[in-house]
JSON list of C-alpha atoms in Angstrom, two decimals:
[
{"chain": "A", "resi": 68, "resn": "PRO", "atom": "CA", "xyz": [-20.24, 33.50, -85.36]},
{"chain": "A", "resi": 69, "resn": "ASP", "atom": "CA", "xyz": [-23.12, 33.04, -82.92]},
{"chain": "A", "resi": 70, "resn": "HIS", "atom": "CA", "xyz": [-23.06, 29.28, -83.76]},
{"chain": "A", "resi": 71, "resn": "TYR", "atom": "CA", "xyz": [-19.32, 29.06, -83.41]},
{"chain": "A", "resi": 72, "resn": "ALA", "atom": "CA", "xyz": [-19.57, 30.74, -80.12]},
{"chain": "A", "resi": 73, "resn": "ALA", "atom": "CA", "xyz": [-22.16, 28.34, -78.93]},
{"chain": "A", "resi": 74, "resn": "ARG", "atom": "CA", "xyz": [-20.25, 25.30, -80.02]},
{"chain": "A", "resi": 75, "resn": "ARG", "atom": "CA", "xyz": [-17.19, 26.72, -78.35]},
{"chain": "A", "resi": 76, "resn": "ARG", "atom": "CA", "xyz": [-18.83, 27.00, -75.06]},
{"chain": "A", "resi": 77, "resn": "LEU", "atom": "CA", "xyz": [-19.94, 23.35, -75.53]},
{"chain": "A", "resi": 78, "resn": "PHE", "atom": "CA", "xyz": [-16.32, 22.41, -76.17]},
{"chain": "A", "resi": 79, "resn": "TRP", "atom": "CA", "xyz": [-14.97, 23.97, -72.98]},
{"chain": "A", "resi": 80, "resn": "LEU", "atom": "CA", "xyz": [-17.71, 22.33, -71.02]},
{"chain": "A", "resi": 81, "resn": "SER", "atom": "CA", "xyz": [-17.07, 18.94, -72.72]},
{"chain": "A", "resi": 82, "resn": "ALA", "atom": "CA", "xyz": [-13.26, 19.39, -71.99]},
{"chain": "A", "resi": 83, "resn": "ALA", "atom": "CA", "xyz": [-13.98, 19.81, -68.28]},
{"chain": "A", "resi": 84, "resn": "TYR", "atom": "CA", "xyz": [-16.30, 16.67, -68.33]},
{"chain": "A", "resi": 85, "resn": "VAL", "atom": "CA", "xyz": [-14.02, 14.45, -70.33]},
{"chain": "A", "resi": 86, "resn": "LEU", "atom": "CA", "xyz": [-11.00, 15.32, -68.28]},
{"chain": "A", "resi": 87, "resn": "GLY", "atom": "CA", "xyz": [-13.01, 14.71, -64.83]},
{"chain": "A", "resi": 88, "resn": "CYS", "atom": "CA", "xyz": [-14.19, 11.40, -66.31]},
{"chain": "A", "resi": 89, "resn": "GLY", "atom": "CA", "xyz": [-10.75, 10.50, -67.42]},
{"chain": "A", "resi": 90, "resn": "PHE", "atom": "CA", "xyz": [-9.43, 11.10, -63.76]},
{"chain": "A", "resi": 91, "resn": "ARG", "atom": "CA", "xyz": [-12.27, 9.22, -62.24]},
{"chain": "A", "resi": 92, "resn": "SER", "atom": "CA", "xyz": [-11.81, 6.22, -64.58]},
{"chain": "A", "resi": 93, "resn": "VAL", "atom": "CA", "xyz": [-8.11, 6.06, -63.80]},
{"chain": "A", "resi": 94, "resn": "LEU", "atom": "CA", "xyz": [-8.62, 6.19, -60.05]},
{"chain": "A", "resi": 95, "resn": "PRO", "atom": "CA", "xyz": [-12.21, 4.61, -59.67]},
{"chain": "A", "resi": 96, "resn": "LEU", "atom": "CA", "xyz": [-13.80, 5.03, -56.23]},
{"chain": "A", "resi": 97, "resn": "ILE", "atom": "CA", "xyz": [-16.92, 3.70, -54.56]},
{"chain": "A", "resi": 98, "resn": "ASP", "atom": "CA", "xyz": [-17.77, 6.69, -52.23]},
{"chain": "A", "resi": 99, "resn": "VAL", "atom": "CA", "xyz": [-20.00, 5.32, -49.45]},
{"chain": "A", "resi": 100, "resn": "PRO", "atom": "CA", "xyz": [-17.90, 2.32, -48.24]},
{"chain": "A", "resi": 101, "resn": "ARG", "atom": "CA", "xyz": [-14.78, 4.31, -49.14]},
{"chain": "A", "resi": 102, "resn": "LEU", "atom": "CA", "xyz": [-13.12, 1.76, -51.44]},
{"chain": "A", "resi": 103, "resn": "CYS", "atom": "CA", "xyz": [-10.69, 2.31, -54.44]},
{"chain": "A", "resi": 104, "resn": "LEU", "atom": "CA", "xyz": [-8.50, 0.31, -56.51]},
{"chain": "A", "resi": 105, "resn": "PHE", "atom": "CA", "xyz": [-5.25, 2.12, -56.07]},
{"chain": "A", "resi": 106, "resn": "ASP", "atom": "CA", "xyz": [-4.02, 4.19, -53.19]},
{"chain": "A", "resi": 107, "resn": "PRO", "atom": "CA", "xyz": [-1.88, 7.39, -54.41]},
{"chain": "A", "resi": 108, "resn": "TRP", "atom": "CA", "xyz": [-2.73, 10.29, -52.31]},
{"chain": "A", "resi": 109, "resn": "LEU", "atom": "CA", "xyz": [-5.17, 11.41, -55.01]},
{"chain": "A", "resi": 110, "resn": "SER", "atom": "CA", "xyz": [-7.53, 8.34, -54.05]},
{"chain": "A", "resi": 111, "resn": "ARG", "atom": "CA", "xyz": [-9.54, 10.18, -51.60]},
{"chain": "A", "resi": 112, "resn": "VAL", "atom": "CA", "xyz": [-13.34, 10.46, -51.66]},
{"chain": "A", "resi": 113, "resn": "ALA", "atom": "CA", "xyz": [-13.10, 14.24, -51.19]},
{"chain": "A", "resi": 114, "resn": "ILE", "atom": "CA", "xyz": [-11.07, 14.65, -54.46]},
{"chain": "A", "resi": 115, "resn": "GLY", "atom": "CA", "xyz": [-13.12, 12.29, -56.44]},
{"chain": "A", "resi": 116, "resn": "ARG", "atom": "CA", "xyz": [-16.43, 13.66, -55.52]},
{"chain": "A", "resi": 117, "resn": "SER", "atom": "CA", "xyz": [-15.18, 17.30, -56.12]},
{"chain": "A", "resi": 118, "resn": "VAL", "atom": "CA", "xyz": [-13.95, 16.35, -59.48]},
{"chain": "A", "resi": 119, "resn": "ALA", "atom": "CA", "xyz": [-17.25, 14.66, -60.14]},
{"chain": "A", "resi": 120, "resn": "THR", "atom": "CA", "xyz": [-19.07, 17.48, -59.08]},
{"chain": "A", "resi": 121, "resn": "LEU", "atom": "CA", "xyz": [-17.40, 19.95, -61.45]},
{"chain": "A", "resi": 122, "resn": "ALA", "atom": "CA", "xyz": [-17.66, 17.42, -64.19]},
{"chain": "A", "resi": 123, "resn": "GLU", "atom": "CA", "xyz": [-21.52, 16.65, -63.88]},
{"chain": "A", "resi": 124, "resn": "LEU", "atom": "CA", "xyz": [-22.20, 20.32, -63.62]},
{"chain": "A", "resi": 125, "resn": "CYS", "atom": "CA", "xyz": [-20.40, 21.08, -66.99]},
{"chain": "A", "resi": 126, "resn": "PHE", "atom": "CA", "xyz": [-22.14, 18.02, -68.54]},
{"chain": "A", "resi": 127, "resn": "ILE", "atom": "CA", "xyz": [-25.69, 19.29, -67.57]},
{"chain": "A", "resi": 128, "resn": "ALA", "atom": "CA", "xyz": [-24.62, 22.90, -68.69]},
{"chain": "A", "resi": 129, "resn": "GLN", "atom": "CA", "xyz": [-24.07, 21.48, -72.03]},
{"chain": "A", "resi": 130, "resn": "TRP", "atom": "CA", "xyz": [-27.46, 20.00, -72.17]},
{"chain": "A", "resi": 131, "resn": "ALA", "atom": "CA", "xyz": [-29.06, 23.00, -70.90]},
{"chain": "A", "resi": 132, "resn": "LEU", "atom": "CA", "xyz": [-27.50, 25.13, -73.44]},
{"chain": "A", "resi": 133, "resn": "LEU", "atom": "CA", "xyz": [-28.52, 22.82, -76.40]},
{"chain": "A", "resi": 134, "resn": "ALA", "atom": "CA", "xyz": [-32.20, 22.63, -74.89]},
{"chain": "A", "resi": 135, "resn": "HIS", "atom": "CA", "xyz": [-32.14, 26.55, -74.99]},
{"chain": "A", "resi": 136, "resn": "GLU", "atom": "CA", "xyz": [-31.02, 26.49, -78.47]},
{"chain": "A", "resi": 137, "resn": "LEU", "atom": "CA", "xyz": [-33.65, 24.16, -79.62]},
{"chain": "A", "resi": 138, "resn": "GLY", "atom": "CA", "xyz": [-36.45, 25.89, -77.75]},
{"chain": "A", "resi": 139, "resn": "ALA", "atom": "CA", "xyz": [-35.38, 29.28, -79.08]},
{"chain": "A", "resi": 140, "resn": "ALA", "atom": "CA", "xyz": [-35.26, 28.13, -82.63]},
{"chain": "A", "resi": 141, "resn": "ALA", "atom": "CA", "xyz": [-38.42, 26.12, -82.35]},
{"chain": "A", "resi": 142, "resn": "GLY", "atom": "CA", "xyz": [-40.35, 28.75, -80.43]},
{"chain": "A", "resi": 143, "resn": "VAL", "atom": "CA", "xyz": [-41.48, 26.08, -77.82]},
{"chain": "A", "resi": 144, "resn": "GLY", "atom": "CA", "xyz": [-41.82, 27.22, -74.54]},
{"chain": "A", "resi": 145, "resn": "PHE", "atom": "CA", "xyz": [-41.75, 23.81, -72.79]},
{"chain": "A", "resi": 146, "resn": "MET", "atom": "CA", "xyz": [-38.06, 23.23, -74.07]},
{"chain": "A", "resi": 147, "resn": "ARG", "atom": "CA", "xyz": [-37.25, 26.53, -72.92]},
{"chain": "A", "resi": 148, "resn": "LEU", "atom": "CA", "xyz": [-38.46, 25.77, -69.43]},
{"chain": "A", "resi": 149, "resn": "ALA", "atom": "CA", "xyz": [-36.69, 22.66, -69.29]},
{"chain": "A", "resi": 150, "resn": "ALA", "atom": "CA", "xyz": [-33.50, 24.51, -70.29]},
{"chain": "A", "resi": 151, "resn": "ARG", "atom": "CA", "xyz": [-33.82, 26.74, -67.17]},
{"chain": "A", "resi": 152, "resn": "LEU", "atom": "CA", "xyz": [-34.75, 23.79, -65.04]},
{"chain": "A", "resi": 153, "resn": "LEU", "atom": "CA", "xyz": [-31.81, 21.39, -65.87]},
{"chain": "A", "resi": 154, "resn": "VAL", "atom": "CA", "xyz": [-28.83, 23.06, -64.02]},
{"chain": "A", "resi": 155, "resn": "PRO", "atom": "CA", "xyz": [-30.84, 24.00, -60.71]},
{"chain": "A", "resi": 156, "resn": "LEU", "atom": "CA", "xyz": [-32.04, 20.40, -60.58]},
{"chain": "A", "resi": 157, "resn": "ILE", "atom": "CA", "xyz": [-28.65, 19.07, -60.84]},
{"chain": "A", "resi": 158, "resn": "VAL", "atom": "CA", "xyz": [-27.27, 21.37, -58.26]},
{"chain": "A", "resi": 159, "resn": "ILE", "atom": "CA", "xyz": [-29.62, 19.96, -55.86]},
{"chain": "A", "resi": 160, "resn": "ALA", "atom": "CA", "xyz": [-28.83, 16.53, -56.99]},
{"chain": "A", "resi": 161, "resn": "GLU", "atom": "CA", "xyz": [-25.14, 17.45, -56.10]},
{"chain": "A", "resi": 162, "resn": "PHE", "atom": "CA", "xyz": [-26.21, 18.56, -52.70]},
{"chain": "A", "resi": 163, "resn": "PHE", "atom": "CA", "xyz": [-27.99, 15.13, -52.15]},
{"chain": "A", "resi": 164, "resn": "SER", "atom": "CA", "xyz": [-24.66, 13.33, -53.61]},
{"chain": "A", "resi": 165, "resn": "TRP", "atom": "CA", "xyz": [-22.38, 15.16, -51.05]},
{"chain": "A", "resi": 166, "resn": "TYR", "atom": "CA", "xyz": [-24.82, 14.48, -48.31]},
{"chain": "A", "resi": 167, "resn": "ALA", "atom": "CA", "xyz": [-24.88, 10.75, -49.10]},
{"chain": "A", "resi": 168, "resn": "VAL", "atom": "CA", "xyz": [-21.17, 10.34, -49.38]},
{"chain": "A", "resi": 169, "resn": "LEU", "atom": "CA", "xyz": [-20.62, 12.34, -46.03]},
{"chain": "A", "resi": 170, "resn": "THR", "atom": "CA", "xyz": [-23.07, 10.68, -43.96]},
{"chain": "A", "resi": 171, "resn": "ARG", "atom": "CA", "xyz": [-22.97, 7.37, -46.02]},
{"chain": "A", "resi": 172, "resn": "ASN", "atom": "CA", "xyz": [-26.79, 7.37, -46.43]},
{"chain": "A", "resi": 173, "resn": "ASN", "atom": "CA", "xyz": [-27.65, 5.91, -49.71]},
{"chain": "A", "resi": 174, "resn": "LEU", "atom": "CA", "xyz": [-31.17, 7.07, -49.67]},
{"chain": "A", "resi": 175, "resn": "ALA", "atom": "CA", "xyz": [-29.73, 10.51, -50.39]},
{"chain": "A", "resi": 176, "resn": "HIS", "atom": "CA", "xyz": [-27.94, 8.78, -53.40]},
{"chain": "A", "resi": 177, "resn": "LEU", "atom": "CA", "xyz": [-31.57, 7.68, -54.40]},
{"chain": "A", "resi": 178, "resn": "ALA", "atom": "CA", "xyz": [-32.69, 11.31, -54.17]},
{"chain": "A", "resi": 179, "resn": "GLU", "atom": "CA", "xyz": [-29.74, 12.42, -56.42]},
{"chain": "A", "resi": 180, "resn": "ASN", "atom": "CA", "xyz": [-30.21, 9.90, -59.00]},
{"chain": "A", "resi": 181, "resn": "SER", "atom": "CA", "xyz": [-33.91, 10.53, -59.15]},
{"chain": "A", "resi": 182, "resn": "LEU", "atom": "CA", "xyz": [-33.21, 13.95, -60.15]},
{"chain": "A", "resi": 183, "resn": "TRP", "atom": "CA", "xyz": [-31.07, 13.03, -62.96]},
{"chain": "A", "resi": 184, "resn": "THR", "atom": "CA", "xyz": [-33.70, 10.64, -64.07]},
{"chain": "A", "resi": 185, "resn": "LEU", "atom": "CA", "xyz": [-36.22, 13.56, -63.81]},
{"chain": "A", "resi": 186, "resn": "SER", "atom": "CA", "xyz": [-33.81, 15.79, -66.02]},
{"chain": "A", "resi": 187, "resn": "ALA", "atom": "CA", "xyz": [-33.58, 13.19, -68.61]},
{"chain": "A", "resi": 188, "resn": "MET", "atom": "CA", "xyz": [-37.21, 12.91, -68.73]},
{"chain": "A", "resi": 189, "resn": "LEU", "atom": "CA", "xyz": [-37.64, 16.79, -69.20]},
{"chain": "A", "resi": 190, "resn": "LEU", "atom": "CA", "xyz": [-35.17, 16.55, -72.08]},
{"chain": "A", "resi": 191, "resn": "VAL", "atom": "CA", "xyz": [-36.86, 13.54, -73.85]},
{"chain": "A", "resi": 192, "resn": "ALA", "atom": "CA", "xyz": [-40.19, 15.39, -73.65]},
{"chain": "A", "resi": 193, "resn": "GLY", "atom": "CA", "xyz": [-38.55, 18.44, -74.90]},
{"chain": "A", "resi": 194, "resn": "PHE", "atom": "CA", "xyz": [-36.86, 16.66, -77.86]},
{"chain": "A", "resi": 195, "resn": "TYR", "atom": "CA", "xyz": [-40.56, 15.52, -78.91]},
{"chain": "A", "resi": 196, "resn": "ALA", "atom": "CA", "xyz": [-42.11, 18.71, -78.30]},
{"chain": "A", "resi": 197, "resn": "VAL", "atom": "CA", "xyz": [-39.68, 20.71, -80.73]},
{"chain": "A", "resi": 198, "resn": "ARG", "atom": "CA", "xyz": [-39.22, 17.88, -83.17]},
{"chain": "A", "resi": 199, "resn": "PRO", "atom": "CA", "xyz": [-42.08, 18.64, -85.62]},
{"chain": "A", "resi": 200, "resn": "HIS", "atom": "CA", "xyz": [-40.57, 22.17, -85.93]},
{"chain": "A", "resi": 201, "resn": "PHE", "atom": "CA", "xyz": [-37.48, 21.18, -87.69]},
{"chain": "A", "resi": 202, "resn": "ASP", "atom": "CA", "xyz": [-36.42, 19.54, -91.00]},
{"chain": "A", "resi": 203, "resn": "ALA", "atom": "CA", "xyz": [-36.23, 15.72, -91.65]},
{"chain": "A", "resi": 204, "resn": "ALA", "atom": "CA", "xyz": [-32.50, 15.63, -90.82]},
{"chain": "A", "resi": 205, "resn": "ALA", "atom": "CA", "xyz": [-33.05, 17.37, -87.48]},
{"chain": "A", "resi": 206, "resn": "ARG", "atom": "CA", "xyz": [-35.95, 15.34, -86.56]},
{"chain": "A", "resi": 207, "resn": "ARG", "atom": "CA", "xyz": [-34.05, 12.00, -87.33]},
{"chain": "A", "resi": 208, "resn": "LEU", "atom": "CA", "xyz": [-31.30, 13.47, -84.83]},
{"chain": "A", "resi": 209, "resn": "LEU", "atom": "CA", "xyz": [-33.77, 14.31, -82.14]},
{"chain": "A", "resi": 210, "resn": "ALA", "atom": "CA", "xyz": [-35.58, 11.01, -82.55]},
{"chain": "A", "resi": 211, "resn": "VAL", "atom": "CA", "xyz": [-32.06, 9.30, -81.85]},
{"chain": "A", "resi": 212, "resn": "ALA", "atom": "CA", "xyz": [-31.32, 11.71, -78.88]},
{"chain": "A", "resi": 213, "resn": "ALA", "atom": "CA", "xyz": [-34.82, 10.95, -77.49]},
{"chain": "A", "resi": 214, "resn": "GLY", "atom": "CA", "xyz": [-34.33, 7.10, -77.94]},
{"chain": "A", "resi": 215, "resn": "CYS", "atom": "CA", "xyz": [-30.90, 7.19, -76.22]},
{"chain": "A", "resi": 216, "resn": "GLY", "atom": "CA", "xyz": [-32.59, 9.39, -73.42]},
{"chain": "A", "resi": 217, "resn": "ALA", "atom": "CA", "xyz": [-35.30, 6.81, -72.93]},
{"chain": "A", "resi": 218, "resn": "ALA", "atom": "CA", "xyz": [-32.92, 4.14, -72.72]},
{"chain": "A", "resi": 219, "resn": "TYR", "atom": "CA", "xyz": [-31.01, 6.05, -69.97]},
{"chain": "A", "resi": 220, "resn": "ILE", "atom": "CA", "xyz": [-34.21, 6.48, -68.12]},
{"chain": "A", "resi": 221, "resn": "ILE", "atom": "CA", "xyz": [-35.25, 2.85, -68.27]},
{"chain": "A", "resi": 222, "resn": "PHE", "atom": "CA", "xyz": [-31.53, 2.03, -66.90]},
{"chain": "A", "resi": 223, "resn": "MET", "atom": "CA", "xyz": [-32.08, 4.30, -64.01]},
{"chain": "A", "resi": 224, "resn": "LEU", "atom": "CA", "xyz": [-35.40, 2.97, -63.02]},
{"chain": "A", "resi": 225, "resn": "VAL", "atom": "CA", "xyz": [-34.56, -0.77, -63.53]},
{"chain": "A", "resi": 226, "resn": "VAL", "atom": "CA", "xyz": [-30.97, -0.90, -62.40]},
{"chain": "A", "resi": 227, "resn": "ASP", "atom": "CA", "xyz": [-29.57, 2.29, -60.61]},
{"chain": "A", "resi": 228, "resn": "LEU", "atom": "CA", "xyz": [-32.45, 3.53, -58.52]},
{"chain": "A", "resi": 229, "resn": "PRO", "atom": "CA", "xyz": [-33.25, 0.15, -57.02]},
{"chain": "A", "resi": 230, "resn": "MET", "atom": "CA", "xyz": [-29.58, -0.47, -56.14]},
{"chain": "A", "resi": 231, "resn": "TYR", "atom": "CA", "xyz": [-29.40, 2.39, -54.20]},
{"chain": "A", "resi": 232, "resn": "PHE", "atom": "CA", "xyz": [-32.74, 1.69, -52.34]},
{"chain": "A", "resi": 233, "resn": "LEU", "atom": "CA", "xyz": [-31.71, -1.82, -51.42]},
{"chain": "A", "resi": 234, "resn": "ARG", "atom": "CA", "xyz": [-28.39, -0.52, -50.08]},
{"chain": "A", "resi": 235, "resn": "TRP", "atom": "CA", "xyz": [-30.30, 1.90, -48.03]},
{"chain": "A", "resi": 236, "resn": "HIS", "atom": "CA", "xyz": [-32.64, -0.81, -46.97]},
{"chain": "A", "resi": 237, "resn": "GLY", "atom": "CA", "xyz": [-29.98, -3.16, -46.14]},
{"chain": "A", "resi": 238, "resn": "ASP", "atom": "CA", "xyz": [-27.93, -0.58, -43.98]},
{"chain": "A", "resi": 239, "resn": "ALA", "atom": "CA", "xyz": [-31.14, 0.14, -42.01]},
{"chain": "A", "resi": 240, "resn": "MET", "atom": "CA", "xyz": [-31.71, -3.47, -41.42]},
{"chain": "A", "resi": 241, "resn": "LEU", "atom": "CA", "xyz": [-28.12, -3.85, -40.07]},
{"chain": "A", "resi": 242, "resn": "GLY", "atom": "CA", "xyz": [-28.43, -0.95, -38.00]},
{"chain": "A", "resi": 243, "resn": "LEU", "atom": "CA", "xyz": [-25.48, 0.90, -39.36]},
{"chain": "A", "resi": 244, "resn": "GLN", "atom": "CA", "xyz": [-24.63, 4.15, -38.02]},
{"chain": "A", "resi": 245, "resn": "GLN", "atom": "CA", "xyz": [-24.58, 7.33, -40.31]},
{"chain": "A", "resi": 246, "resn": "LEU", "atom": "CA", "xyz": [-21.98, 9.81, -39.68]},
{"chain": "A", "resi": 247, "resn": "SER", "atom": "CA", "xyz": [-22.46, 13.40, -38.89]},
{"chain": "A", "resi": 248, "resn": "LEU", "atom": "CA", "xyz": [-21.38, 15.98, -41.72]},
{"chain": "A", "resi": 249, "resn": "LEU", "atom": "CA", "xyz": [-18.18, 16.89, -39.70]},
{"chain": "A", "resi": 250, "resn": "GLU", "atom": "CA", "xyz": [-17.39, 13.30, -39.15]},
{"chain": "A", "resi": 251, "resn": "GLY", "atom": "CA", "xyz": [-17.91, 12.57, -42.79]},
{"chain": "A", "resi": 252, "resn": "LEU", "atom": "CA", "xyz": [-15.74, 15.37, -43.98]},
{"chain": "A", "resi": 253, "resn": "HIS", "atom": "CA", "xyz": [-12.82, 14.02, -41.84]},
{"chain": "A", "resi": 254, "resn": "ASP", "atom": "CA", "xyz": [-13.54, 10.49, -43.10]},
{"chain": "A", "resi": 255, "resn": "VAL", "atom": "CA", "xyz": [-13.52, 11.56, -46.86]},
{"chain": "A", "resi": 256, "resn": "SER", "atom": "CA", "xyz": [-10.42, 13.25, -46.46]},
{"chain": "A", "resi": 257, "resn": "ARG", "atom": "CA", "xyz": [-8.32, 10.13, -45.59]},
{"chain": "A", "resi": 258, "resn": "LEU", "atom": "CA", "xyz": [-7.07, 7.50, -48.09]},
{"chain": "A", "resi": 259, "resn": "CYS", "atom": "CA", "xyz": [-9.73, 4.99, -49.23]},
{"chain": "A", "resi": 260, "resn": "SER", "atom": "CA", "xyz": [-9.46, 1.03, -48.50]},
{"chain": "A", "resi": 261, "resn": "VAL", "atom": "CA", "xyz": [-7.74, -0.79, -51.52]},
{"chain": "A", "resi": 262, "resn": "SER", "atom": "CA", "xyz": [-9.99, -3.73, -52.88]},
{"chain": "A", "resi": 263, "resn": "HIS", "atom": "CA", "xyz": [-9.87, -5.77, -55.88]},
{"chain": "A", "resi": 264, "resn": "GLU", "atom": "CA", "xyz": [-12.54, -8.01, -54.94]},
{"chain": "A", "resi": 265, "resn": "TRP", "atom": "CA", "xyz": [-15.15, -8.58, -57.70]},
{"chain": "A", "resi": 266, "resn": "GLU", "atom": "CA", "xyz": [-18.11, -8.86, -55.52]},
{"chain": "A", "resi": 267, "resn": "LYS", "atom": "CA", "xyz": [-17.36, -5.38, -54.11]},
{"chain": "A", "resi": 268, "resn": "TRP", "atom": "CA", "xyz": [-17.20, -3.81, -57.47]},
{"chain": "A", "resi": 269, "resn": "ARG", "atom": "CA", "xyz": [-19.80, -5.82, -59.25]},
{"chain": "A", "resi": 270, "resn": "GLU", "atom": "CA", "xyz": [-22.69, -3.44, -58.76]},
{"chain": "A", "resi": 271, "resn": "GLU", "atom": "CA", "xyz": [-20.60, -0.42, -59.75]},
{"chain": "A", "resi": 272, "resn": "ILE", "atom": "CA", "xyz": [-19.33, -1.90, -63.11]},
{"chain": "A", "resi": 273, "resn": "PRO", "atom": "CA", "xyz": [-22.56, -1.19, -65.31]},
{"chain": "A", "resi": 274, "resn": "TRP", "atom": "CA", "xyz": [-22.80, 2.59, -64.34]},
{"chain": "A", "resi": 275, "resn": "MET", "atom": "CA", "xyz": [-19.32, 3.17, -64.38]},
{"chain": "A", "resi": 276, "resn": "THR", "atom": "CA", "xyz": [-18.85, 1.36, -67.69]},
{"chain": "A", "resi": 277, "resn": "LEU", "atom": "CA", "xyz": [-21.70, 3.57, -69.23]},
{"chain": "A", "resi": 278, "resn": "TYR", "atom": "CA", "xyz": [-20.62, 6.83, -67.59]},
{"chain": "A", "resi": 279, "resn": "PHE", "atom": "CA", "xyz": [-17.12, 6.74, -68.54]},
{"chain": "A", "resi": 280, "resn": "THR", "atom": "CA", "xyz": [-17.73, 5.80, -72.11]},
{"chain": "A", "resi": 281, "resn": "VAL", "atom": "CA", "xyz": [-21.14, 6.42, -73.43]},
{"chain": "A", "resi": 282, "resn": "GLY", "atom": "CA", "xyz": [-21.54, 9.57, -71.32]},
{"chain": "A", "resi": 283, "resn": "VAL", "atom": "CA", "xyz": [-18.18, 10.96, -72.50]},
{"chain": "A", "resi": 284, "resn": "TRP", "atom": "CA", "xyz": [-19.01, 10.29, -76.35]},
{"chain": "A", "resi": 285, "resn": "PHE", "atom": "CA", "xyz": [-22.13, 12.17, -75.88]},
{"chain": "A", "resi": 286, "resn": "SER", "atom": "CA", "xyz": [-20.50, 15.22, -74.43]},
{"chain": "A", "resi": 287, "resn": "ILE", "atom": "CA", "xyz": [-17.94, 15.32, -77.26]},
{"chain": "A", "resi": 288, "resn": "ALA", "atom": "CA", "xyz": [-20.91, 14.65, -79.82]},
{"chain": "A", "resi": 289, "resn": "LEU", "atom": "CA", "xyz": [-22.83, 17.82, -78.54]},
{"chain": "A", "resi": 290, "resn": "VAL", "atom": "CA", "xyz": [-19.83, 19.90, -79.67]},
{"chain": "A", "resi": 291, "resn": "HIS", "atom": "CA", "xyz": [-20.16, 18.58, -83.32]},
{"chain": "A", "resi": 292, "resn": "LEU", "atom": "CA", "xyz": [-23.93, 19.21, -83.53]},
{"chain": "A", "resi": 293, "resn": "PRO", "atom": "CA", "xyz": [-25.25, 21.12, -86.61]},
{"chain": "A", "resi": 294, "resn": "ARG", "atom": "CA", "xyz": [-26.96, 24.55, -86.10]},
{"chain": "A", "resi": 295, "resn": "PHE", "atom": "CA", "xyz": [-30.56, 23.91, -85.45]},
{"chain": "A", "resi": 296, "resn": "GLY", "atom": "CA", "xyz": [-32.95, 26.24, -87.39]},
{"chain": "A", "resi": 297, "resn": "ALA", "atom": "CA", "xyz": [-36.79, 26.17, -87.40]},
{"chain": "A", "resi": 298, "resn": "ARG", "atom": "CA", "xyz": [-38.35, 24.76, -90.49]},
{"chain": "A", "resi": 299, "resn": "THR", "atom": "CA", "xyz": [-40.85, 27.49, -90.44]},
{"chain": "A", "resi": 300, "resn": "PRO", "atom": "CA", "xyz": [-41.35, 30.56, -88.14]},
{"chain": "A", "resi": 301, "resn": "ARG", "atom": "CA", "xyz": [-43.53, 29.45, -85.18]},
{"chain": "A", "resi": 302, "resn": "PRO", "atom": "CA", "xyz": [-45.08, 31.91, -82.65]},
{"chain": "A", "resi": 303, "resn": "ALA", "atom": "CA", "xyz": [-43.80, 31.42, -78.99]},
{"chain": "A", "resi": 304, "resn": "SER", "atom": "CA", "xyz": [-46.04, 28.80, -77.07]}
]
């Protein structure tokens, strides 16, 4: 019953994340320049960013619950600490995201995605910390998860973070004015500008593709994970 209840929580969190990603993949937006592919009344940055915030908090909550389960089963204090840190880190990241969107300051997006990268680092380190405490099948699963997490970290460090830094630097060199928070709230409530130009979407396509496919598959896969039980009782560390 406890395993069923745990997976049911992951199921509902996954449902919210998948629905959010579905909405955002049908009506994609580039938040800071206020661009969209289509212009129904739902294509507003305020709506898209709100959906993204809820979905991303549900996604990180899935990982936090899994990390807590692994840390408790293995008796590894580092993983339990990581489980407690994940959601607060992403809550802070969402504040940075909203600040970036409202003010059009890409440096805040850099901070946001740095916190996502740090969260992934905590999880990967936690997977390796608990791995020796489980049987062979669980160790293989954790190794795959750690490898995927490492690939995500590399992508963020090589592609995503430099992209936002260069955007911020380019805006600074051009002397573009940032908006105040109130100006930004008014701006994100209006319809976006429709653009089908490849050049304007080119940099967004890699992360959007991974986000709305691989991210969704991982969220669904977490619901189907087997129950983790430590190979041998271990004292808490």
